[in-house]
XYZ file of N, CA and C in Angstrom:
633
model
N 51.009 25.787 21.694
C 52.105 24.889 22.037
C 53.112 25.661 22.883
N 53.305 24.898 24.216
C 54.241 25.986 25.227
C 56.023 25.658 24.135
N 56.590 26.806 24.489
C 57.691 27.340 23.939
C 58.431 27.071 24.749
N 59.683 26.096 24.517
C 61.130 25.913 25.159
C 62.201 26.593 24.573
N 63.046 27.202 25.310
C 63.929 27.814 24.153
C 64.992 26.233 24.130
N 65.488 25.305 24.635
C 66.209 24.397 24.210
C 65.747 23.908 22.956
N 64.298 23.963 23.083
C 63.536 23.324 21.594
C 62.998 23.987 20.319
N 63.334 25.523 20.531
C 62.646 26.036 19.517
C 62.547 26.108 18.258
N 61.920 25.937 17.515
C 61.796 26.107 16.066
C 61.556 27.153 15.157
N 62.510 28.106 15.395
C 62.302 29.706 14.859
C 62.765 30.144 13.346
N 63.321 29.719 12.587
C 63.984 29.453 11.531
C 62.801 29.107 10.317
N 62.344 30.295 9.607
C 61.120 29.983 8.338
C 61.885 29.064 7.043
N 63.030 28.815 7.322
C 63.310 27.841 6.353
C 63.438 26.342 6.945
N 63.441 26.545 8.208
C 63.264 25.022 8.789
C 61.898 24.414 8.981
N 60.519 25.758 9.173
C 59.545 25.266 9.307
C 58.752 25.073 7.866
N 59.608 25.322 6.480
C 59.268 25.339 5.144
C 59.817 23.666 4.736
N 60.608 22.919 5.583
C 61.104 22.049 5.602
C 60.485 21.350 6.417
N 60.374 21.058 7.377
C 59.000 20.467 7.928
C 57.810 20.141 7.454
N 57.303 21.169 6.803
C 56.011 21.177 5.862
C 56.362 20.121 4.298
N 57.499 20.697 3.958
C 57.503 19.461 2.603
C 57.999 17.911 2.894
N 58.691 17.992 3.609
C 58.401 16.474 4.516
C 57.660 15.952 5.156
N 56.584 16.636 5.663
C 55.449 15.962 6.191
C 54.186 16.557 6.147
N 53.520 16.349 4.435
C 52.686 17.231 4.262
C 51.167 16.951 4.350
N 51.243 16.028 5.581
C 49.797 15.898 6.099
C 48.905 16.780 7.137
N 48.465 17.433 6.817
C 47.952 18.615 8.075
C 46.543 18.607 9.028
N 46.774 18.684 10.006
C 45.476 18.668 10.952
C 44.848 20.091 10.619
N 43.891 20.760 10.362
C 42.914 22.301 10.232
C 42.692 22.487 11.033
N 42.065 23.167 12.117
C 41.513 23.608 13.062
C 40.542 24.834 13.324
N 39.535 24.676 13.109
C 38.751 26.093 13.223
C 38.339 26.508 14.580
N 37.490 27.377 14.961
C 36.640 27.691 15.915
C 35.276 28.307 14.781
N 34.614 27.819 15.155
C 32.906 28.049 14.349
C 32.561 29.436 15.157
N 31.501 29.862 14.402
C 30.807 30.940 15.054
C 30.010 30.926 16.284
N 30.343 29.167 16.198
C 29.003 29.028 17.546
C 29.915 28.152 18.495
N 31.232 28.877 18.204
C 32.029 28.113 19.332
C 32.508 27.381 19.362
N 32.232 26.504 18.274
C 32.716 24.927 18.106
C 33.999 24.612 17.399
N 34.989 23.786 18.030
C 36.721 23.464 17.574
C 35.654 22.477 16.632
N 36.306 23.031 15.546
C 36.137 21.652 14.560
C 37.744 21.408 13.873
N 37.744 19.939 13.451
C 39.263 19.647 13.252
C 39.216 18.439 11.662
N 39.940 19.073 10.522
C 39.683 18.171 9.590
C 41.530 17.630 9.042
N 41.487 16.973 8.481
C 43.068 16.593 8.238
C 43.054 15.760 6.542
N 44.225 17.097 6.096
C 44.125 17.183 4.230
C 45.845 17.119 3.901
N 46.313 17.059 2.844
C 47.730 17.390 2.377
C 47.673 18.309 2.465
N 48.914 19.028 2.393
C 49.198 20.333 1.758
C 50.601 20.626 1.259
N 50.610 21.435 0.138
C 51.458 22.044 -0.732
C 51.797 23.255 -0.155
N 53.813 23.278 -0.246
C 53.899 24.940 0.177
C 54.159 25.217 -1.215
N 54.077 26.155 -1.153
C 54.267 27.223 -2.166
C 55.419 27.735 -2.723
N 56.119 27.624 -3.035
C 58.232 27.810 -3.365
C 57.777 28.854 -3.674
N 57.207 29.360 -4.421
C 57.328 30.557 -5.179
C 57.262 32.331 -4.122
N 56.536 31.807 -3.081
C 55.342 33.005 -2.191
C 56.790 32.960 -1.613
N 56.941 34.830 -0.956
C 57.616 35.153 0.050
C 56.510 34.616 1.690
N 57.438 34.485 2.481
C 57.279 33.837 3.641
C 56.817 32.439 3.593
N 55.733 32.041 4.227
C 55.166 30.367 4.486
C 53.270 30.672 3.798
N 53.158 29.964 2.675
C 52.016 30.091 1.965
C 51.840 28.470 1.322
N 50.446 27.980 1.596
C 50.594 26.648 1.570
C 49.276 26.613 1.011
N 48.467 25.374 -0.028
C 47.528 25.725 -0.909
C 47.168 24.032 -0.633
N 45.791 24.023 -0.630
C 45.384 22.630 0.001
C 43.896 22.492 -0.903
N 43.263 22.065 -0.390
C 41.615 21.526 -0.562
C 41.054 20.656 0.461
N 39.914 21.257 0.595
C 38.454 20.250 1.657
C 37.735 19.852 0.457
N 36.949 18.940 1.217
C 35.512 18.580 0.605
C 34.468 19.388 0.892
N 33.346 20.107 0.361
C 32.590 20.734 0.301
C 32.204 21.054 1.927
N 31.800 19.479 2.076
C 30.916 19.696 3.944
C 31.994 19.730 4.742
N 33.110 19.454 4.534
C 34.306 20.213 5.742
C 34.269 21.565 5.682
N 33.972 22.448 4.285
C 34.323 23.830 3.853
C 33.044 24.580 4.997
N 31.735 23.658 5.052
C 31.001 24.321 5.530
C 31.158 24.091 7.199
N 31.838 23.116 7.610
C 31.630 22.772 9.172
C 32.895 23.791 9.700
N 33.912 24.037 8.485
C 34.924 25.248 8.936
C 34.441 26.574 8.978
N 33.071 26.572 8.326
C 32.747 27.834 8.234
C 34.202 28.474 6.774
N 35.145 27.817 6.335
C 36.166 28.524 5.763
C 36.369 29.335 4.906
N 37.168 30.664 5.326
C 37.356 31.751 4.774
C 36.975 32.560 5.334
N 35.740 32.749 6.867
C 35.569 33.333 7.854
C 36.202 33.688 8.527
N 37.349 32.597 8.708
C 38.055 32.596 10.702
C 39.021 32.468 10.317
N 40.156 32.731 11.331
C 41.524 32.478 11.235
C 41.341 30.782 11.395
N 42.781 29.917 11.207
C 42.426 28.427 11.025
C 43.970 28.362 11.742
N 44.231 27.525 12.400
C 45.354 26.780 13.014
C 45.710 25.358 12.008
N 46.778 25.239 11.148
C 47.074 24.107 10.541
C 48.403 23.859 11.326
N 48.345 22.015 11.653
C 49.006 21.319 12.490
C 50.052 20.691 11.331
N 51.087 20.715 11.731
C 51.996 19.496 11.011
C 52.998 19.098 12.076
N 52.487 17.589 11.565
C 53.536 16.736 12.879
C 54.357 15.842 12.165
N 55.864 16.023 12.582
C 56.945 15.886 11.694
C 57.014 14.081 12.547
N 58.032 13.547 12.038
C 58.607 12.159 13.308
C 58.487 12.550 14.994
N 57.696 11.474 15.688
C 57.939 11.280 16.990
C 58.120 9.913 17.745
N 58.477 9.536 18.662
C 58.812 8.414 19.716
C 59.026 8.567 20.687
N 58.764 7.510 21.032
C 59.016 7.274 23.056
C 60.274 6.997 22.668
N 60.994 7.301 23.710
C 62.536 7.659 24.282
C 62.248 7.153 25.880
N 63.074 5.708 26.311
C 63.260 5.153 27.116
C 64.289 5.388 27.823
N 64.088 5.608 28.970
C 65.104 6.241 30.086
C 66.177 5.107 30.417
N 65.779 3.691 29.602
C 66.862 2.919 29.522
C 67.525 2.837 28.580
N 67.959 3.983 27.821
C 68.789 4.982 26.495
C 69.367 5.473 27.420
N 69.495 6.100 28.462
C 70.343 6.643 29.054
C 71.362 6.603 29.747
N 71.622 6.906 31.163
C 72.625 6.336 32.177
C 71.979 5.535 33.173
N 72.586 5.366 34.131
C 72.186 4.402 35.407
C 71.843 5.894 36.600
N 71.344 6.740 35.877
C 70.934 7.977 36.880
C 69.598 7.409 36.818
N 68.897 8.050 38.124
C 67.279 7.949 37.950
C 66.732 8.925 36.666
N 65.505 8.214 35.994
C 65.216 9.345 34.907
C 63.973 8.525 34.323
N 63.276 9.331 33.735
C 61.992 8.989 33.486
C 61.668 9.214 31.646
N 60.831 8.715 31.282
C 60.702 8.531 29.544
C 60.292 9.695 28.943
N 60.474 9.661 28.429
C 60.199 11.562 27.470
C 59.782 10.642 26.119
N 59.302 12.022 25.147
C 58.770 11.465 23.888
C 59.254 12.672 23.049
N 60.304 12.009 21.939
C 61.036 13.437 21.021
C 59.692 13.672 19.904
N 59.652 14.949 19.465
C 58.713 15.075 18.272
C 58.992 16.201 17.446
N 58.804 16.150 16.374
C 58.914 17.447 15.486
C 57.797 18.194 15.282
N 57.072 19.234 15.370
C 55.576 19.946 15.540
C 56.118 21.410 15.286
N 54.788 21.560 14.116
C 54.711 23.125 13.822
C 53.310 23.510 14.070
N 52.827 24.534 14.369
C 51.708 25.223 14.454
C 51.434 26.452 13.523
N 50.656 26.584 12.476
C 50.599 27.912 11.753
C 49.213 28.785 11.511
N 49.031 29.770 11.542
C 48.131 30.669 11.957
C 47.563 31.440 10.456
N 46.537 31.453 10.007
C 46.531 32.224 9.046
C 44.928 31.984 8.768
N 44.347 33.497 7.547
C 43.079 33.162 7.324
C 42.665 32.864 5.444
N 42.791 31.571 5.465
C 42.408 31.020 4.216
C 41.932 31.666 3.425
N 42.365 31.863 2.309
C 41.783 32.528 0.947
C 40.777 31.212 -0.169
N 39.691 31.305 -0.463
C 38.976 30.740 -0.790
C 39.565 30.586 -2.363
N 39.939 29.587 -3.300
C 40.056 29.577 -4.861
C 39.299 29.555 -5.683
N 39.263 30.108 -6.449
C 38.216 29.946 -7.760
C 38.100 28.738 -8.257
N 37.305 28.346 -9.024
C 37.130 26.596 -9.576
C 38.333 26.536 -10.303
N 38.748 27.451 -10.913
C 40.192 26.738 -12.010
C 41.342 26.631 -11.185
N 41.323 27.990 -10.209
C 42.442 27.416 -9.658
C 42.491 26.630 -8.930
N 41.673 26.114 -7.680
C 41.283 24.985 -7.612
C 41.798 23.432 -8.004
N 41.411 23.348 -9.431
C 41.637 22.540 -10.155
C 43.031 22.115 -10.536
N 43.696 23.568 -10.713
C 45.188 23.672 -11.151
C 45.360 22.912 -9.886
N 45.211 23.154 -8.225
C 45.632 23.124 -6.902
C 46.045 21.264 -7.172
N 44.654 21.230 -7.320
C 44.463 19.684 -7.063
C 45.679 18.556 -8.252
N 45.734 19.125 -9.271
C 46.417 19.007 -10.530
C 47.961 18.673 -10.061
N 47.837 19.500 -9.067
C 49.738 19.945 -8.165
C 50.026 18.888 -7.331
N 48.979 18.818 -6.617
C 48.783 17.597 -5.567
C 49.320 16.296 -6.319
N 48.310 15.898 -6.930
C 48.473 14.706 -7.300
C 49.517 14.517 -8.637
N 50.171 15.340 -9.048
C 51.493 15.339 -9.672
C 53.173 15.353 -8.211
N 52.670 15.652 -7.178
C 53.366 16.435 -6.012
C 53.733 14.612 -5.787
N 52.815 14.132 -4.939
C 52.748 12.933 -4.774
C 52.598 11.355 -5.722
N 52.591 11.816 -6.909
C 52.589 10.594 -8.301
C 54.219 10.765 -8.583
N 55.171 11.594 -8.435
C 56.031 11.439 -9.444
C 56.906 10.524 -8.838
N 56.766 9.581 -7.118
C 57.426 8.886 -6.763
C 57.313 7.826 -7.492
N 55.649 7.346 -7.781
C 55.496 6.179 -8.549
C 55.952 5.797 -9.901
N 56.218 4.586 -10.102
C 57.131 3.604 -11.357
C 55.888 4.466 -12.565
N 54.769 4.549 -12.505
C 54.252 4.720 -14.221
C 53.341 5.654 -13.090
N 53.350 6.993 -12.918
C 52.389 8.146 -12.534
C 51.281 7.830 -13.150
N 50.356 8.233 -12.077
C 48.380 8.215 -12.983
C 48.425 9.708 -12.398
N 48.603 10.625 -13.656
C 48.257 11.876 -13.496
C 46.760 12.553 -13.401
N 46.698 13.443 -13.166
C 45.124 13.795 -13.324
C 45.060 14.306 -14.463
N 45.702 14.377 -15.405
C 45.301 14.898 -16.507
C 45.845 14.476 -17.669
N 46.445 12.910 -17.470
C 47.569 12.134 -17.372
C 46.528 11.577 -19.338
N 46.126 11.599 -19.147
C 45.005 11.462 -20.552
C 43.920 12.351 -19.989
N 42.638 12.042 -21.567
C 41.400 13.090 -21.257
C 40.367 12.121 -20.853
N 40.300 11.493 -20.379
C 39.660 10.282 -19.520
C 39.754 10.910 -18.025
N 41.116 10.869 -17.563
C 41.597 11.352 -16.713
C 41.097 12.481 -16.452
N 41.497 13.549 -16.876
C 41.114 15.128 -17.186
C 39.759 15.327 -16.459
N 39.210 14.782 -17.289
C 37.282 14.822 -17.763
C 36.510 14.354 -16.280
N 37.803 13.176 -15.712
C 36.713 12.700 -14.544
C 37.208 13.888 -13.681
N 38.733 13.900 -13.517
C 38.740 14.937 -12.378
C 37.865 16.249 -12.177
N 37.841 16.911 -13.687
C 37.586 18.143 -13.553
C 35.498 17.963 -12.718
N 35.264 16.713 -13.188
C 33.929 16.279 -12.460
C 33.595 15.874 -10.630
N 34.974 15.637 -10.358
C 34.549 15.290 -9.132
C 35.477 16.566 -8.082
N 36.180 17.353 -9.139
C 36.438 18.757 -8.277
C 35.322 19.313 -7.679
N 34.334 19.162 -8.298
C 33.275 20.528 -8.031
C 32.845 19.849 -6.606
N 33.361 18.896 -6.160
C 32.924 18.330 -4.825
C 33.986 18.826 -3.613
N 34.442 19.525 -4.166
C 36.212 20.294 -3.288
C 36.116 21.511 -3.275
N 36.819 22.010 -2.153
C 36.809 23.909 -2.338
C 38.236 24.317 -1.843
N 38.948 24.574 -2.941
C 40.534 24.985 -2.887
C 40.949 26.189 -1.520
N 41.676 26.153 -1.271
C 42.308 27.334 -0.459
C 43.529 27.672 -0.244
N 43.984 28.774 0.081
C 45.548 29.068 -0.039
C 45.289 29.888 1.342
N 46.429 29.545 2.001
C 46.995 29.876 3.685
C 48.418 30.638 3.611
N 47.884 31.517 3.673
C 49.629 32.551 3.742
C 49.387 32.640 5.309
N 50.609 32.447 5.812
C 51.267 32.275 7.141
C 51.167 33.395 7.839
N 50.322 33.897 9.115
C 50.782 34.780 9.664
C 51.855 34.840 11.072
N 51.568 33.613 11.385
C 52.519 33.385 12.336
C 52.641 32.220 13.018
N 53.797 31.437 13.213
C 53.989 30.190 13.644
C 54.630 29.559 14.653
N 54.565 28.684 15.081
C 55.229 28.323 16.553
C 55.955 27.141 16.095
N 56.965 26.992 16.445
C 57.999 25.400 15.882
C 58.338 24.580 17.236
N 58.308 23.583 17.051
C 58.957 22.703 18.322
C 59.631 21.830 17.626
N 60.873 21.216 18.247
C 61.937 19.997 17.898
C 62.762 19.588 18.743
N 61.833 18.895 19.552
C 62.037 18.202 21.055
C 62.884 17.051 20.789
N 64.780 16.834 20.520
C 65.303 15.967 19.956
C 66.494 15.598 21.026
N 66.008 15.490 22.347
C 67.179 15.323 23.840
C 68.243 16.443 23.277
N 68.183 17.317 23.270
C 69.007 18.580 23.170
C 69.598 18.757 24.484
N 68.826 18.550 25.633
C 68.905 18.763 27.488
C 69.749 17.567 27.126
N 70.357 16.526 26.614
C 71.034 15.309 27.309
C 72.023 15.448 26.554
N 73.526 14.475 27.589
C 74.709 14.531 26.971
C 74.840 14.233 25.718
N 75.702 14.057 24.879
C 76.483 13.763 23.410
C 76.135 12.156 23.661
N 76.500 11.416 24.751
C 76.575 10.051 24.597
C 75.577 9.606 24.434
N 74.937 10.037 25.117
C 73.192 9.843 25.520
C 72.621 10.333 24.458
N 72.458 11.172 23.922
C 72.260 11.551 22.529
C 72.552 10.058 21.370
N 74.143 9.876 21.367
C 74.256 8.954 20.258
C 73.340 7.671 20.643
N 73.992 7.350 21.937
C 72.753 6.035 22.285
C 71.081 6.140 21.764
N 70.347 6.992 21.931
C 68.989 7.102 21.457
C 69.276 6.946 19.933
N 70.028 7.581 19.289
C 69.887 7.502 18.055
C 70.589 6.191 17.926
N 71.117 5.916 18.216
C 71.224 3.797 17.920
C 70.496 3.181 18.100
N 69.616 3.561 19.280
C 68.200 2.682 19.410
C 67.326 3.069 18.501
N 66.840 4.396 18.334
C 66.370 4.136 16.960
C 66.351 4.073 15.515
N 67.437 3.873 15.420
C 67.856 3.202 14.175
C 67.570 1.946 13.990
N 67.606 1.257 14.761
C 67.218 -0.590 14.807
C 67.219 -1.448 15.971
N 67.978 -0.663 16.937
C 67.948 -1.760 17.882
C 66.834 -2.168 19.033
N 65.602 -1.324 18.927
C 64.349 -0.949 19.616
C 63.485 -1.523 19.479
N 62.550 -1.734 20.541
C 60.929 -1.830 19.930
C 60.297 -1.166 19.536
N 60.965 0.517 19.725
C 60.505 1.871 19.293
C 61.540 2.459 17.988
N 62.373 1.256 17.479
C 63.054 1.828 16.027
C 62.178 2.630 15.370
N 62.767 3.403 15.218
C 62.302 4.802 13.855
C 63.136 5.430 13.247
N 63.714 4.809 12.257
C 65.227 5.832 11.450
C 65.068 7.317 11.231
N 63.529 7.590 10.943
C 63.252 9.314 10.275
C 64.002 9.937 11.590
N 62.965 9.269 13.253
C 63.283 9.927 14.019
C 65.005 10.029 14.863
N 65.488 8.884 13.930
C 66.514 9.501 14.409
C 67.226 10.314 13.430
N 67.245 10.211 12.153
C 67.621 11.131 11.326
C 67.191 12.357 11.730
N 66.149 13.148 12.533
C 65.614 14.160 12.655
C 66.711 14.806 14.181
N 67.501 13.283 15.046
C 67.858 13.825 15.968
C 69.170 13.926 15.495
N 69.776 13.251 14.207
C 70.802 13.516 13.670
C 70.940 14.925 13.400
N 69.864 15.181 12.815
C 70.118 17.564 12.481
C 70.367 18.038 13.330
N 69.197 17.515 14.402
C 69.155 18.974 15.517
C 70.763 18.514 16.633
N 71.182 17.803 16.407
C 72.990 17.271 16.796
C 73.978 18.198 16.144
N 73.778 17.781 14.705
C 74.781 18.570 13.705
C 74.227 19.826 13.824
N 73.289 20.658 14.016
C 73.241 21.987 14.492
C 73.436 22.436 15.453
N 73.534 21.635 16.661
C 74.149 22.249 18.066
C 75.175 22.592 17.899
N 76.165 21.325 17.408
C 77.525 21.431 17.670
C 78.376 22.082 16.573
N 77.887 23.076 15.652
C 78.016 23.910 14.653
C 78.726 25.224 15.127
């Protein structure tokens, strides 16, 4: 991902924030025989790990089309994006841009043992149940328990400690204050391209300029 410095995303507590807000991830390998293969899983960071360490699961035949635990792996997370209409702006000539939030992270997967694994998956679906009115835990009874621990063995856990990452947060940073607030009014509601996250996202990178 080319690097702007108006846009950069250099800050390991902003790209630890990124990740728990949008914890859907694209994988990315290169195979031994050359081949980009690309699979897309949740993932969990890790609070506990110094730096960026994030603990996920494939299904068996992704584990093998990654070859994983071989290769270094590129995991994608793409935060809020939108088209941004150049009729948000002034009566200057100007053309449409598209704001987005995007991290890129670099690291070579550590393979889990079946329990931990299990614990992994256990995290997950407690990670994402505790929004719901009555949680269905995985272990939530031994019904529960009994099936999961049966259809794990069809998964192969992994943990990604970070070696190095690239951030982008392309949020009209290049455009005036006014022009700024205008986009974020349009997307708040008044658009065909409304998106509140994304403007909440251009709300930060605002309140951090002008800091």
């Amino acid at each position: 991902m080319r690097q702007n410095p108006s846009f950069t995303l250099a800050s390991e507590d902003a790209v630890k924030r990124v990740i728990r807000e949008n914890p859907w991830a694209t994988i990315v390998s290169r195979t031994d025989a050359g081949e980009l293969v690309a699979s897309h899983y949740p993932v969990l960071l890790e609070e506990t790990d110094e730096g960026i360490s994030l603990v996920s699961h494939v299904g068996r035949p992704d584990e093998q089309l990654h070859e994983l635990g071989q290769h270094e792996v590129l995991v994608i997370i793409q935060g809020p994006h939108g088209y941004i209409s150049p009729s948000w702006y002034d009566a200057k000539p100007a053309v449409p841009t598209w704001n987005f939030l995007s991290v890129h992270l670099w690291g070579m997967p550590e393979i889990l043992s079946d329990e931990e694994n299990l614990r992994v998956l256990d995290d997950l679906v407690a990670h994402f149940e505790q929004k719901v009115p009555e949680p269905r835990l995985m272990n939530g009874t031994p019904e529960n328990a009994a099936y999961a621990a049966r259809i794990s063995a069809g998964t192969v856990g992994f943990r990604l400690r970070v070696d190095r990452f690239v951030g982008k947060d392309k949020m009209s940073q290049n455009r005036p204050p006014e022009t700024v607030e205008r986009i974020i009014t349009e997307l708040d509601a008044g658009s065909p391209y409304a998106d509140p996250r994304l403007a909440d996202e251009m709300r930060r990178a605002r309140d951090e300029r002008t800091r």
